[in-house]
RNA sequence: GUGGCUGUAGCUCAGUCGGUUAGAGCGCUAGAUUGUGGAUCUAGAGGUCGUGGGUUCAAUUCCCAUCAGCCACCCCA
């Protein structure tokens, strides 16, 4: 048991969990399609530069959480810790600028070297959308509405609250950042160790500190709204107006900050308190500087990512496994035609499970365990009559049906 | 990365104040029922008590380390 265990923070997805994940991804994909997004996939690893350049040299992800290695050709590559950078890279290298506005949906594994907890894994899975090439607040609104809709369709919207903030444009944020550093520097000695770190790495993060001492200092810190220029204010106002018009409720959270450098203007997060400390279900925002930062033409973008494991945990029980129909041969000859019969029925679109071995009792037991809808029993007797006995497992009723009309019969009783 | 809790059968958990063959329920296998599942009864399989080391006549039990899970911090999805 201890000898052969999965790598820390990774999980096997057995049928039940896979069904739970698929419910989330299928639902999200359907919703995203409604909003005009198309599904894409980018590679699971990229050159490390893709992430280093975009996520910020000081972000936790880059400094301590990336799975980075040198491949046999000497290239330094990294297992993707998130998918926005990969999409942006693809946008540039595939020349997708001519397709703007580009709307994509993705789903897949991400990797972060973190200390595992429930809802926090080293290999985890995300769904997400990106809307690239639209600077107008309509894009922010549409993207947020899409996220809200995914949660609603999953039936977890009641457990979530939408938190909203603006990070302003670069000009506003730089001014605010400077003011914050000035302010907190006065109290540097009283700040928690974490916050002293943050003072140099990401001063905005101090605002989010849970440390009590920090909280007192934070109470009198400069407020971002005082530093927002008109453009930033207008953008944020328009986003709020749009959400109001759509009836999407949100709470303003001035302390909502993004860990990644490329975000600006709208930042939002659908959070829950039903998962302990792992509260973020869907998080995203606007990243107008990202594509330019990577070397493409300046192109605005907005998007979000959602944690599949977290959404699946909240979503309750996995959907039931599909109920197949069992083909149960009894005897040598029937055994031979059972394979053929199974294939025929499968071609007709039925989900067929063949009872491989044992006496009839054993095979029926197995069929029962698979929760089959019906058992198609075929023995010497039936063969002689070119028929099969169909037993409906829920009622226990059974009926002999000519082989030729079996598909039609089963279709009626499906 | 920091602090804490936990680790006994496939699953959920009892138990041993250190002492001979470690238990239950569920599940699994077989039989009662040689062409009929689910219910019932009977029998059976399954554990180096997470791993490694130490203390001891003796360790699943005590100590240390390690691995893993969980909780909080951190970070976020």
CSV table of C-alpha atoms (C1' of nucleotides) in Angstrom, one decimal:
chain,number,residue,atom,x,y,z
A,1,UNK,CA,0.0,0.0,0.0
A,2,UNK,CA,2.8,2.4,0.9
A,3,UNK,CA,5.1,0.8,-1.6
A,4,UNK,CA,3.0,1.7,-4.6
A,5,UNK,CA,1.1,4.9,-4.1
A,6,UNK,CA,0.3,7.7,-6.5
A,7,UNK,CA,2.5,10.7,-6.5
A,8,UNK,CA,1.5,13.1,-3.7
A,9,UNK,CA,-1.3,15.3,-4.7
A,10,UNK,CA,-2.4,13.2,-7.7
A,11,UNK,CA,-5.6,11.2,-7.8
A,12,UNK,CA,-6.8,8.3,-9.9
A,13,UNK,CA,-10.2,9.1,-11.4
A,14,UNK,CA,-12.1,5.9,-11.1
A,15,UNK,CA,-15.4,5.6,-13.0
A,16,UNK,CA,-17.5,7.4,-10.3
A,17,UNK,CA,-15.1,10.3,-10.1
A,18,UNK,CA,-14.7,10.4,-13.9
A,19,UNK,CA,-18.5,10.7,-14.2
A,20,UNK,CA,-18.5,13.5,-11.6
A,21,UNK,CA,-15.8,15.3,-13.6
A,22,UNK,CA,-17.5,14.8,-16.9
A,23,UNK,CA,-20.7,16.2,-15.5
A,24,UNK,CA,-18.8,19.4,-14.8
A,25,UNK,CA,-16.9,19.6,-18.0
A,26,UNK,CA,-19.9,18.6,-20.2
A,27,UNK,CA,-22.1,21.2,-18.5
A,28,UNK,CA,-19.5,23.9,-18.7
A,29,UNK,CA,-18.8,23.1,-22.4
A,30,UNK,CA,-22.5,23.3,-23.2
A,31,UNK,CA,-22.9,26.6,-21.5
A,32,UNK,CA,-19.8,28.0,-23.1
A,33,UNK,CA,-21.0,27.0,-26.5
A,34,UNK,CA,-24.2,28.9,-25.8
A,35,UNK,CA,-22.1,31.9,-25.2
A,36,UNK,CA,-20.2,31.4,-28.5
A,37,UNK,CA,-17.0,29.9,-27.2
A,38,UNK,CA,-15.4,27.0,-29.1
A,39,UNK,CA,-13.4,24.3,-27.4
A,40,UNK,CA,-9.6,24.2,-27.9
A,41,UNK,CA,-6.7,22.4,-26.3
A,42,UNK,CA,-3.2,23.6,-25.9
A,43,UNK,CA,-0.2,21.4,-25.0
A,44,UNK,CA,0.1,20.4,-21.4
A,45,UNK,CA,3.7,21.7,-21.3
A,46,UNK,CA,5.3,24.8,-22.8
A,47,UNK,CA,8.7,26.4,-22.8
A,48,UNK,CA,9.1,27.7,-19.2
A,49,UNK,CA,9.5,31.2,-20.6
A,50,UNK,CA,5.8,31.2,-21.6
A,51,UNK,CA,4.9,31.1,-17.9
A,52,UNK,CA,7.8,33.0,-16.4
A,53,UNK,CA,7.3,36.0,-18.6
A,54,UNK,CA,3.6,36.2,-18.1
A,55,UNK,CA,2.8,35.2,-14.6
A,56,UNK,CA,5.3,37.5,-13.1
A,57,UNK,CA,8.7,36.8,-11.5
A,58,UNK,CA,7.4,37.3,-8.1
A,59,UNK,CA,4.2,35.2,-8.2
A,60,UNK,CA,4.0,32.2,-6.0
A,61,UNK,CA,3.3,30.0,-9.0
A,62,UNK,CA,6.5,30.9,-10.8
A,63,UNK,CA,8.8,31.1,-7.7
A,64,UNK,CA,7.8,27.9,-6.1
A,65,UNK,CA,5.1,25.9,-7.7
A,66,UNK,CA,6.1,25.1,-11.2
A,67,UNK,CA,7.0,21.6,-12.4
A,68,UNK,CA,9.9,22.6,-14.6
A,69,UNK,CA,12.5,20.3,-16.1
A,70,UNK,CA,15.0,20.1,-18.9
A,71,UNK,CA,14.1,17.7,-21.6
A,72,UNK,CA,16.6,15.5,-23.4
A,73,UNK,CA,17.1,18.1,-26.0
A,74,UNK,CA,18.2,20.6,-23.4
A,75,UNK,CA,15.0,22.7,-23.5
A,76,UNK,CA,13.6,24.0,-20.3
A,77,UNK,CA,9.9,23.2,-20.2
A,78,UNK,CA,7.1,23.5,-17.6
A,79,UNK,CA,4.0,21.5,-17.0
A,80,UNK,CA,1.3,24.2,-17.3
A,81,UNK,CA,0.2,25.7,-14.0
A,82,UNK,CA,-2.8,27.4,-15.7
A,83,UNK,CA,-4.0,27.7,-19.3
A,84,UNK,CA,-4.3,31.4,-20.0
A,85,UNK,CA,-0.6,31.8,-20.9
A,86,UNK,CA,-0.8,28.8,-23.2
A,87,UNK,CA,-3.9,30.2,-25.0
A,88,UNK,CA,-2.1,33.6,-25.4
A,89,UNK,CA,1.0,31.9,-26.7
A,90,UNK,CA,-1.2,29.9,-29.2
A,91,UNK,CA,-2.9,33.2,-30.2
A,92,UNK,CA,0.4,34.6,-31.2
A,93,UNK,CA,2.1,31.6,-32.7
A,94,UNK,CA,-1.0,30.5,-34.7
A,95,UNK,CA,-1.6,34.0,-36.0
A,96,UNK,CA,-5.1,34.1,-34.5
A,97,UNK,CA,-5.2,37.9,-34.3
A,98,UNK,CA,-7.2,37.9,-37.5
A,99,UNK,CA,-9.9,35.8,-35.8
A,100,UNK,CA,-10.7,38.3,-33.1
A,101,UNK,CA,-12.8,38.5,-31.2
A,102,UNK,CA,-11.6,35.0,-30.4
A,103,UNK,CA,-13.7,33.0,-27.9
A,104,UNK,CA,-12.3,29.7,-26.6
A,105,UNK,CA,-13.2,27.2,-24.0
A,106,UNK,CA,-10.8,24.7,-22.6
A,107,UNK,CA,-10.6,21.9,-20.1
A,108,UNK,CA,-7.7,19.8,-18.8
A,109,UNK,CA,-5.1,19.1,-16.2
A,110,UNK,CA,-2.9,21.7,-14.6
A,111,UNK,CA,0.1,21.2,-12.3
A,112,UNK,CA,1.2,23.1,-9.3
A,113,UNK,CA,3.7,22.0,-6.7
A,114,UNK,CA,1.6,22.9,-3.6
A,115,UNK,CA,0.9,21.2,-0.3
A,116,UNK,CA,-2.1,19.1,-1.0
A,117,UNK,CA,-5.4,19.5,0.9
A,118,UNK,CA,-9.0,18.7,0.0
A,119,UNK,CA,-9.8,20.6,-3.2
A,120,UNK,CA,-6.1,21.4,-3.7
A,121,UNK,CA,-4.0,19.0,-5.7
A,122,UNK,CA,-0.8,18.9,-7.5
A,123,UNK,CA,-2.5,17.7,-10.6
A,124,UNK,CA,-5.9,19.3,-10.8
A,125,UNK,CA,-8.3,20.0,-13.6
A,126,UNK,CA,-9.7,23.3,-14.8
A,127,UNK,CA,-12.3,24.5,-17.2
A,128,UNK,CA,-12.1,28.0,-18.5
A,129,UNK,CA,-13.0,30.5,-21.1
A,130,UNK,CA,-11.0,33.3,-22.8
A,131,UNK,CA,-12.4,36.1,-24.8
A,132,UNK,CA,-9.6,37.8,-26.7
A,133,UNK,CA,-9.7,41.0,-28.7
A,134,UNK,CA,-12.5,43.0,-27.0
A,135,UNK,CA,-11.6,45.9,-24.8
A,136,UNK,CA,-15.2,46.9,-24.1
A,137,UNK,CA,-16.8,46.1,-20.7
A,138,UNK,CA,-19.4,44.0,-22.6
A,139,UNK,CA,-16.8,41.3,-22.8
A,140,UNK,CA,-16.2,41.3,-19.0
A,141,UNK,CA,-20.0,41.1,-18.5
A,142,UNK,CA,-20.4,38.3,-20.9
A,143,UNK,CA,-17.6,36.3,-19.5
A,144,UNK,CA,-18.9,36.7,-15.9
A,145,UNK,CA,-22.4,35.9,-17.0
A,146,UNK,CA,-21.1,32.7,-18.6
A,147,UNK,CA,-19.4,31.7,-15.3
A,148,UNK,CA,-22.5,32.4,-13.3
A,149,UNK,CA,-24.5,30.3,-15.7
A,150,UNK,CA,-22.1,27.4,-15.4
A,151,UNK,CA,-22.6,27.4,-11.7
A,152,UNK,CA,-26.3,27.7,-12.0
A,153,UNK,CA,-26.5,24.7,-14.4
A,154,UNK,CA,-24.3,22.7,-12.0
A,155,UNK,CA,-26.8,23.6,-9.3
A,156,UNK,CA,-24.2,25.1,-7.0
A,157,UNK,CA,-24.9,28.8,-7.5
A,158,UNK,CA,-26.6,29.1,-4.1
A,159,UNK,CA,-23.4,28.0,-2.5
A,160,UNK,CA,-21.3,30.6,-4.3
A,161,UNK,CA,-21.0,34.4,-4.1
A,162,UNK,CA,-19.6,36.6,-6.8
A,163,UNK,CA,-16.9,38.9,-5.5
A,164,UNK,CA,-15.9,41.8,-7.8
A,165,UNK,CA,-13.2,44.3,-7.9
A,166,UNK,CA,-11.2,46.4,-10.3
A,167,UNK,CA,-7.5,46.6,-10.5
A,168,UNK,CA,-7.6,49.6,-12.8
A,169,UNK,CA,-5.4,50.2,-15.8
A,170,UNK,CA,-1.6,50.2,-15.5
A,171,UNK,CA,-1.5,53.9,-14.8
A,172,UNK,CA,-3.9,53.7,-11.9
A,173,UNK,CA,-2.4,50.5,-10.5
A,174,UNK,CA,1.1,51.8,-10.6
A,175,UNK,CA,0.1,55.0,-8.7
A,176,UNK,CA,-1.8,53.0,-6.1
A,177,UNK,CA,1.0,50.5,-5.7
A,178,UNK,CA,3.4,53.3,-5.0
A,179,UNK,CA,1.1,54.8,-2.5
A,180,UNK,CA,0.7,51.5,-0.8
A,181,UNK,CA,4.4,50.8,-0.6
A,182,UNK,CA,4.9,54.3,0.9
A,183,UNK,CA,2.1,53.7,3.5
A,184,UNK,CA,3.1,50.2,4.5
A,185,UNK,CA,6.8,51.0,4.6
A,186,UNK,CA,6.1,53.2,7.6
A,187,UNK,CA,4.8,50.2,9.5
A,188,UNK,CA,7.1,47.6,8.1
A,189,UNK,CA,8.4,46.6,11.5
A,190,UNK,CA,4.9,45.8,12.7
A,191,UNK,CA,3.8,43.8,9.6
A,192,UNK,CA,3.7,40.0,9.7
A,193,UNK,CA,6.6,38.2,8.1
A,194,UNK,CA,4.4,37.2,5.2
A,195,UNK,CA,3.4,40.8,4.6
A,196,UNK,CA,6.9,42.0,4.7
A,197,UNK,CA,7.6,39.6,1.9
A,198,UNK,CA,4.5,40.9,0.1
A,199,UNK,CA,5.7,44.5,0.5
A,200,UNK,CA,8.4,43.8,-2.0
A,201,UNK,CA,6.8,41.1,-4.1
A,202,UNK,CA,3.1,42.1,-4.4
A,203,UNK,CA,2.1,44.9,-2.1
A,204,UNK,CA,-1.6,44.6,-3.1
A,205,UNK,CA,-1.7,41.2,-1.5
A,206,UNK,CA,-1.1,42.8,2.0
A,207,UNK,CA,-4.7,44.0,1.8
A,208,UNK,CA,-5.8,40.4,1.8
A,209,UNK,CA,-3.9,39.4,4.9
A,210,UNK,CA,-5.7,37.5,7.6
A,211,UNK,CA,-3.1,38.4,10.2
A,212,UNK,CA,-4.7,40.5,13.0
A,213,UNK,CA,-1.9,42.9,13.4
A,214,UNK,CA,-1.8,43.5,9.6
A,215,UNK,CA,-5.5,44.1,9.6
A,216,UNK,CA,-5.2,47.1,12.0
A,217,UNK,CA,-2.6,48.6,9.7
A,218,UNK,CA,-4.6,47.9,6.6
A,219,UNK,CA,-7.7,49.6,8.0
A,220,UNK,CA,-6.1,53.0,7.4
A,221,UNK,CA,-4.3,52.2,4.1
A,222,UNK,CA,-5.0,54.2,1.0
A,223,UNK,CA,-8.1,53.1,-0.9
A,224,UNK,CA,-7.8,52.1,-4.5
A,225,UNK,CA,-10.9,54.0,-5.6
A,226,UNK,CA,-9.0,57.2,-4.9
A,227,UNK,CA,-6.4,56.3,-7.5
A,228,UNK,CA,-8.6,55.1,-10.3
A,229,UNK,CA,-8.4,57.3,-13.3
A,230,UNK,CA,-11.5,58.2,-15.3
A,231,UNK,CA,-11.0,55.4,-17.8
A,232,UNK,CA,-10.8,52.8,-15.2
A,233,UNK,CA,-13.7,54.1,-13.3
A,234,UNK,CA,-15.9,54.2,-16.4
A,235,UNK,CA,-14.9,50.6,-17.3
A,236,UNK,CA,-15.8,49.3,-13.9
A,237,UNK,CA,-19.0,51.3,-13.7
A,238,UNK,CA,-20.1,49.8,-17.1
A,239,UNK,CA,-19.3,46.3,-15.9
A,240,UNK,CA,-21.4,46.7,-12.8
A,241,UNK,CA,-24.2,48.2,-14.7
A,242,UNK,CA,-24.2,45.3,-17.1
A,243,UNK,CA,-24.2,42.8,-14.3
A,244,UNK,CA,-27.1,44.6,-12.6
A,245,UNK,CA,-29.0,44.6,-15.8
A,246,UNK,CA,-28.6,40.8,-16.1
A,247,UNK,CA,-29.6,40.4,-12.4
A,248,UNK,CA,-26.3,38.9,-11.5
A,249,UNK,CA,-25.6,39.7,-7.8
A,250,UNK,CA,-22.1,40.4,-6.6
A,251,UNK,CA,-20.4,41.9,-3.7
A,252,UNK,CA,-17.7,44.5,-4.1
A,253,UNK,CA,-14.5,43.3,-2.5
A,254,UNK,CA,-11.7,45.9,-2.7
A,255,UNK,CA,-9.3,43.4,-1.3
A,256,UNK,CA,-9.8,41.0,-4.1
A,257,UNK,CA,-6.4,40.9,-5.8
A,258,UNK,CA,-5.0,38.6,-8.4
A,259,UNK,CA,-1.8,36.7,-7.8
A,260,UNK,CA,-0.8,36.9,-11.4
A,261,UNK,CA,0.8,40.0,-12.9
A,262,UNK,CA,-1.1,40.2,-16.2
A,263,UNK,CA,-4.5,41.1,-14.7
A,264,UNK,CA,-6.0,44.6,-14.9
A,265,UNK,CA,-9.4,46.2,-14.6
A,266,UNK,CA,-12.1,43.7,-13.7
A,267,UNK,CA,-11.1,40.9,-11.2
A,268,UNK,CA,-13.8,38.5,-10.0
A,269,UNK,CA,-14.1,35.3,-8.1
A,270,UNK,CA,-17.0,33.0,-7.4
A,271,UNK,CA,-16.2,31.7,-3.9
A,272,UNK,CA,-17.8,29.3,-1.5
A,273,UNK,CA,-17.4,28.6,2.1
A,274,UNK,CA,-18.5,25.0,1.7
A,275,UNK,CA,-15.0,23.8,1.0
A,276,UNK,CA,-13.0,25.1,3.9
A,277,UNK,CA,-10.0,27.2,2.9
A,278,UNK,CA,-10.2,26.3,-0.7
A,279,UNK,CA,-12.9,28.8,-1.5
A,280,UNK,CA,-12.3,29.8,-5.0
A,281,UNK,CA,-14.5,28.0,-7.5
A,282,UNK,CA,-14.1,30.2,-10.5
A,283,UNK,CA,-11.7,33.1,-10.8
A,284,UNK,CA,-10.8,35.4,-13.5
A,285,UNK,CA,-10.4,38.8,-14.8
A,286,UNK,CA,-9.2,41.1,-17.6
A,287,UNK,CA,-5.6,40.8,-18.9
A,288,UNK,CA,-5.2,43.5,-21.5
A,289,UNK,CA,-1.4,43.5,-21.2
A,290,UNK,CA,-0.7,39.8,-21.5
A,291,UNK,CA,-0.5,39.3,-25.2
A,292,UNK,CA,1.6,42.4,-25.7
A,293,UNK,CA,3.9,41.3,-22.9
A,294,UNK,CA,4.5,38.0,-24.7
A,295,UNK,CA,5.5,39.7,-27.9
A,296,UNK,CA,2.3,39.9,-29.8
A,297,UNK,CA,0.4,43.0,-30.8
A,298,UNK,CA,-1.3,44.6,-27.9
A,299,UNK,CA,-4.6,42.7,-27.6
A,300,UNK,CA,-7.1,42.9,-24.7
A,301,UNK,CA,-8.6,39.8,-23.2
A,302,UNK,CA,-10.9,38.6,-20.4
A,303,UNK,CA,-11.4,35.1,-19.0
A,304,UNK,CA,-11.8,32.8,-16.1
A,305,UNK,CA,-10.8,29.4,-14.9
A,306,UNK,CA,-12.8,27.0,-12.7
A,307,UNK,CA,-11.6,24.1,-10.6
A,308,UNK,CA,-13.2,20.9,-11.7
A,309,UNK,CA,-12.5,19.0,-8.5
A,310,UNK,CA,-14.0,21.8,-6.4
A,311,UNK,CA,-17.0,22.1,-8.6
A,312,UNK,CA,-17.4,18.3,-8.5
A,313,UNK,CA,-17.1,18.2,-4.7
A,314,UNK,CA,-19.8,20.8,-4.4
A,315,UNK,CA,-22.0,19.2,-7.0
A,316,UNK,CA,-22.9,16.3,-4.8
A,317,UNK,CA,-23.2,12.7,-5.9
A,318,UNK,CA,-21.9,11.7,-9.3
A,319,UNK,CA,-24.5,10.9,-11.9
A,320,UNK,CA,-25.5,7.3,-12.0
A,321,UNK,CA,-23.6,4.9,-14.3
A,322,UNK,CA,-25.5,4.2,-17.5
A,323,UNK,CA,-27.5,0.9,-17.4
A,324,UNK,CA,-26.5,-1.6,-20.1
A,325,UNK,CA,-28.3,-4.6,-21.4
A,326,UNK,CA,-26.7,-8.0,-20.7
A,327,UNK,CA,-26.4,-10.7,-23.3
A,328,UNK,CA,-26.4,-14.0,-21.4
A,329,UNK,CA,-25.6,-17.1,-23.3
A,330,UNK,CA,-26.1,-20.6,-21.8
A,331,UNK,CA,-24.2,-23.4,-23.5
A,332,UNK,CA,-21.6,-23.9,-26.1
A,333,UNK,CA,-23.5,-23.0,-29.3
A,334,UNK,CA,-25.3,-20.0,-27.8
A,335,UNK,CA,-21.9,-18.8,-26.6
A,336,UNK,CA,-20.8,-18.5,-30.2
A,337,UNK,CA,-23.7,-16.6,-31.5
A,338,UNK,CA,-23.8,-14.3,-28.4
A,339,UNK,CA,-20.8,-12.4,-29.6
A,340,UNK,CA,-22.4,-11.8,-32.9
A,341,UNK,CA,-25.7,-10.9,-31.3
A,342,UNK,CA,-23.9,-8.4,-29.0
A,343,UNK,CA,-22.2,-6.8,-32.0
A,344,UNK,CA,-25.5,-6.5,-33.9
A,345,UNK,CA,-27.2,-4.9,-30.9
A,346,UNK,CA,-24.3,-2.5,-30.3
A,347,UNK,CA,-24.4,-1.4,-34.0
A,348,UNK,CA,-28.1,-0.6,-33.3
A,349,UNK,CA,-26.9,1.7,-30.6
A,350,UNK,CA,-27.5,-0.4,-27.5
A,351,UNK,CA,-25.1,-0.5,-24.6
A,352,UNK,CA,-24.3,-4.2,-24.3
A,353,UNK,CA,-22.4,-6.1,-21.7
A,354,UNK,CA,-21.7,-9.8,-22.4
A,355,UNK,CA,-21.8,-12.3,-19.6
A,356,UNK,CA,-18.6,-14.1,-20.2
A,357,UNK,CA,-18.4,-17.1,-18.0
A,358,UNK,CA,-20.0,-19.3,-15.4
A,359,UNK,CA,-23.4,-20.9,-15.1
A,360,UNK,CA,-26.6,-19.0,-15.6
A,361,UNK,CA,-26.9,-18.0,-12.0
A,362,UNK,CA,-23.4,-16.5,-12.0
A,363,UNK,CA,-24.0,-14.6,-15.1
A,364,UNK,CA,-27.2,-13.2,-13.8
A,365,UNK,CA,-25.5,-12.2,-10.7
A,366,UNK,CA,-23.0,-10.3,-12.6
A,367,UNK,CA,-25.7,-8.7,-14.8
A,368,UNK,CA,-27.5,-7.7,-11.7
A,369,UNK,CA,-24.3,-6.1,-10.2
A,370,UNK,CA,-24.0,-4.0,-13.4
A,371,UNK,CA,-27.4,-2.8,-12.8
A,372,UNK,CA,-28.5,-3.8,-16.2
A,373,UNK,CA,-31.9,-2.9,-17.6
A,374,UNK,CA,-32.6,-6.3,-19.1
A,375,UNK,CA,-30.9,-9.6,-19.7
A,376,UNK,CA,-31.1,-11.2,-23.1
A,377,UNK,CA,-30.8,-14.9,-22.3
A,378,UNK,CA,-30.1,-17.3,-25.1
A,379,UNK,CA,-29.7,-21.0,-24.7
A,380,UNK,CA,-30.2,-24.2,-26.7
A,381,UNK,CA,-34.0,-23.9,-26.5
A,382,UNK,CA,-34.1,-20.3,-27.7
A,383,UNK,CA,-31.6,-21.0,-30.4
A,384,UNK,CA,-33.7,-23.8,-31.8
A,385,UNK,CA,-36.5,-21.3,-32.1
A,386,UNK,CA,-34.3,-18.5,-33.3
A,387,UNK,CA,-35.3,-16.4,-30.3
A,388,UNK,CA,-34.0,-15.1,-27.0
A,389,UNK,CA,-35.6,-14.7,-23.6
A,390,UNK,CA,-35.6,-11.1,-22.4
A,391,UNK,CA,-35.8,-10.7,-18.7
A,392,UNK,CA,-36.6,-7.2,-17.4
A,393,UNK,CA,-34.5,-6.9,-14.3
A,394,UNK,CA,-36.6,-4.4,-12.4
A,395,UNK,CA,-39.9,-6.2,-12.7
A,396,UNK,CA,-38.6,-9.8,-13.1
A,397,UNK,CA,-40.9,-10.3,-16.0
A,398,UNK,CA,-39.6,-12.1,-19.0
A,399,UNK,CA,-40.7,-12.8,-22.5
A,400,UNK,CA,-39.4,-14.7,-25.5
A,401,UNK,CA,-38.6,-12.6,-28.5
A,402,UNK,CA,-37.5,-13.6,-32.0
A,403,UNK,CA,-33.9,-12.6,-32.7
A,404,UNK,CA,-34.9,-10.7,-35.8
A,405,UNK,CA,-37.1,-8.4,-33.8
A,406,UNK,CA,-34.9,-8.0,-30.8
A,407,UNK,CA,-33.6,-4.5,-31.6
A,408,UNK,CA,-37.1,-3.2,-32.2
A,409,UNK,CA,-38.3,-4.9,-29.0
A,410,UNK,CA,-35.5,-3.6,-26.8
A,411,UNK,CA,-35.9,-0.1,-28.3
A,412,UNK,CA,-39.5,-0.1,-27.2
A,413,UNK,CA,-38.5,-1.2,-23.6
A,414,UNK,CA,-35.5,0.9,-23.3
B,1,G,C1',7.2,26.3,2.8
B,2,U,C1',5.2,26.7,8.5
B,3,G,C1',2.2,24.6,12.6
B,4,G,C1',-1.3,20.7,14.1
B,5,C,C1',-4.4,16.0,13.7
B,6,U,C1',-4.6,11.1,11.7
B,7,G,C1',-2.9,6.2,9.3
B,8,U,C1',-5.7,-1.4,11.7
B,9,A,C1',-9.1,-6.1,5.8
B,10,G,C1',-11.5,-3.6,-0.8
B,11,C,C1',-14.8,0.2,2.3
B,12,U,C1',-16.5,2.2,7.3
B,13,C,C1',-14.5,1.5,11.9
B,14,A,C1',-13.6,-1.4,16.9
B,15,G,C1',-9.4,-3.2,19.8
B,16,U,C1',-4.5,-4.1,22.3
B,17,C,C1',-2.9,0.5,29.9
B,18,G,C1',3.4,-3.7,25.4
B,19,G,C1',2.2,-10.4,26.0
B,20,U,C1',0.2,-16.4,22.6
B,21,U,C1',-4.3,-17.6,16.6
B,22,A,C1',-6.0,-8.8,15.6
B,23,G,C1',-12.3,-8.3,15.4
B,24,A,C1',-17.3,-6.4,13.4
B,25,G,C1',-20.5,-4.5,9.6
B,26,C,C1',-20.7,-3.8,4.5
B,27,G,C1',-18.4,-5.8,0.1
B,28,C,C1',-16.1,-10.2,-2.2
B,29,U,C1',-15.9,-15.9,-3.3
B,30,A,C1',-18.5,-20.6,-2.9
B,31,G,C1',-22.8,-23.6,-1.6
B,32,A,C1',-28.2,-24.2,-0.4
B,33,U,C1',-30.6,-23.3,-6.0
B,34,U,C1',-26.8,-28.7,-12.4
B,35,G,C1',-31.7,-22.6,-17.3
B,36,U,C1',-32.5,-17.4,-13.9
B,37,G,C1',-30.1,-11.9,-10.4
B,38,G,C1',-31.9,-8.9,-6.2
B,39,A,C1',-33.9,-11.4,-0.2
B,40,U,C1',-32.4,-15.3,3.4
B,41,C,C1',-29.1,-19.0,5.5
B,42,U,C1',-24.2,-21.6,5.6
B,43,A,C1',-19.1,-21.7,4.7
B,44,G,C1',-14.7,-19.3,3.0
B,45,A,C1',-10.9,-16.0,1.3
B,46,G,C1',-8.8,-11.4,2.6
B,47,G,C1',-4.3,-7.9,7.4
B,48,U,C1',4.0,-8.1,7.4
B,49,C,C1',-2.0,-3.0,12.2
B,50,G,C1',1.3,3.0,6.2
B,51,U,C1',7.0,2.3,5.8
B,52,G,C1',11.9,2.2,8.1
B,53,G,C1',14.6,2.3,12.5
B,54,G,C1',15.1,2.4,18.0
B,55,U,C1',13.8,0.9,23.2
B,56,U,C1',12.3,-4.1,25.3
B,57,C,C1',12.7,-10.9,26.9
B,58,A,C1',8.5,-9.3,23.7
B,59,A,C1',6.1,-3.6,19.6
B,60,U,C1',0.2,-3.1,15.8
B,61,U,C1',0.5,-0.6,20.9
B,62,C,C1',6.0,3.3,23.5
B,63,C,C1',10.0,6.7,21.0
B,64,C,C1',12.3,8.7,16.4
B,65,A,C1',12.3,9.3,11.3
B,66,U,C1',9.8,9.0,6.8
B,67,C,C1',5.6,8.6,3.4
B,68,A,C1',0.5,9.7,2.7
B,69,G,C1',-4.3,12.0,3.9
B,70,C,C1',-6.8,15.9,6.4
B,71,C,C1',-7.1,21.0,9.1
B,72,A,C1',-5.2,26.0,9.6
B,73,C,C1',-1.6,29.4,7.6
B,74,C,C1',0.2,30.5,2.8
B,75,C,C1',-1.6,30.3,-2.0
B,76,C,C1',-5.2,29.8,-5.2
B,77,A,C1',-8.8,26.6,-9.0
